């Protein structure tokens, strides 16, 4: 009979760690991923991940494209998942924006710029019977309205409103919307868009938007370009009379306050404040000539009887050197012809709200007699 001595495992060696003594292997076994990562001195080397540069996309796809078009062009599924592409909507890819926003743009301008990127992307998968509506249509048409949280996409009843990630579907009665194509995208026209926003905007905002729609733009030489007018006051009146809709009460209040000639919401704000403050009604967007008939300039608000011109200065009047020099020459020519120029900025109109008081003082000095005096 053979006796066997039990095998006893040797004691585990003790090694010193950064936190004190511990039992275990003196040299803990490395994982397979760490093998071969020591140089000749025994020090561990760090492995760096090198990401492959995404392959170029076919140029004809542009900055936004549908996944279906990309697959037809031979683009792989893996390439469509690359980090240089965004997926703003189902079935759409868009090259990610790489440059930061222009520092000269306002927050509102940056928001509208972002909305236009979304519109370009969604246009790749829009159904033929759908169209942009509401705030989204306003941004697409270049109107001074901030975008909403979602793209507003409409259909004419009885079609079913679209449902998709990032999209708010809207169903509109056919007699309440006129659909056009602008920059290759179907959208409600400016007048219909104004009416659709009656339930969202304040009366003052609706007046400013209406002013922008009925304004007759000027070209670089200052000549009026009637064909670029988005709509007339008669058009706005007709859309209000088209039938009941959400916000009809605000539209009815705003309509009589809309006038042709205000070029910006800031100008509309001053015009409404001046009327509320009892100032005489100015002429808008007026050409000023000298005694020989030579055009000296074009001014936003003119009180001709009192030879007073009011200029609303945007920031570009300060930052654009050419515009700055042109303004100096224009105001000098005005003074020669006996005009007094009142220059106002956003700080006067919307900030300390001193604009009406400043203009009142000038008009009183130049002979205006308020009706109640």
CSV table of C-alpha atoms in Angstrom, one decimal, residues 204 268-279 349-350 353 355-356:
chain,number,residue,atom,x,y,z
A,204,UNK,CA,-47.0,93.9,-33.5
A,268,UNK,CA,-42.0,99.0,-38.0
A,269,UNK,CA,-41.5,99.2,-34.3
A,270,UNK,CA,-40.6,102.9,-34.6
A,271,UNK,CA,-43.5,103.6,-36.9
A,272,UNK,CA,-46.0,102.1,-34.4
A,273,UNK,CA,-44.4,103.8,-31.4
A,274,UNK,CA,-44.5,107.2,-33.3
A,275,UNK,CA,-48.2,106.8,-34.1
A,276,UNK,CA,-49.0,105.8,-30.5
A,277,UNK,CA,-47.0,108.8,-29.3
A,278,UNK,CA,-49.1,111.2,-31.3
A,279,UNK,CA,-46.4,112.2,-33.8
A,349,UNK,CA,-36.1,102.2,-30.5
A,350,UNK,CA,-36.1,99.1,-28.4
A,353,UNK,CA,-37.2,103.7,-26.0
A,355,UNK,CA,-36.7,107.5,-30.2
A,356,UNK,CA,-40.2,109.1,-30.1
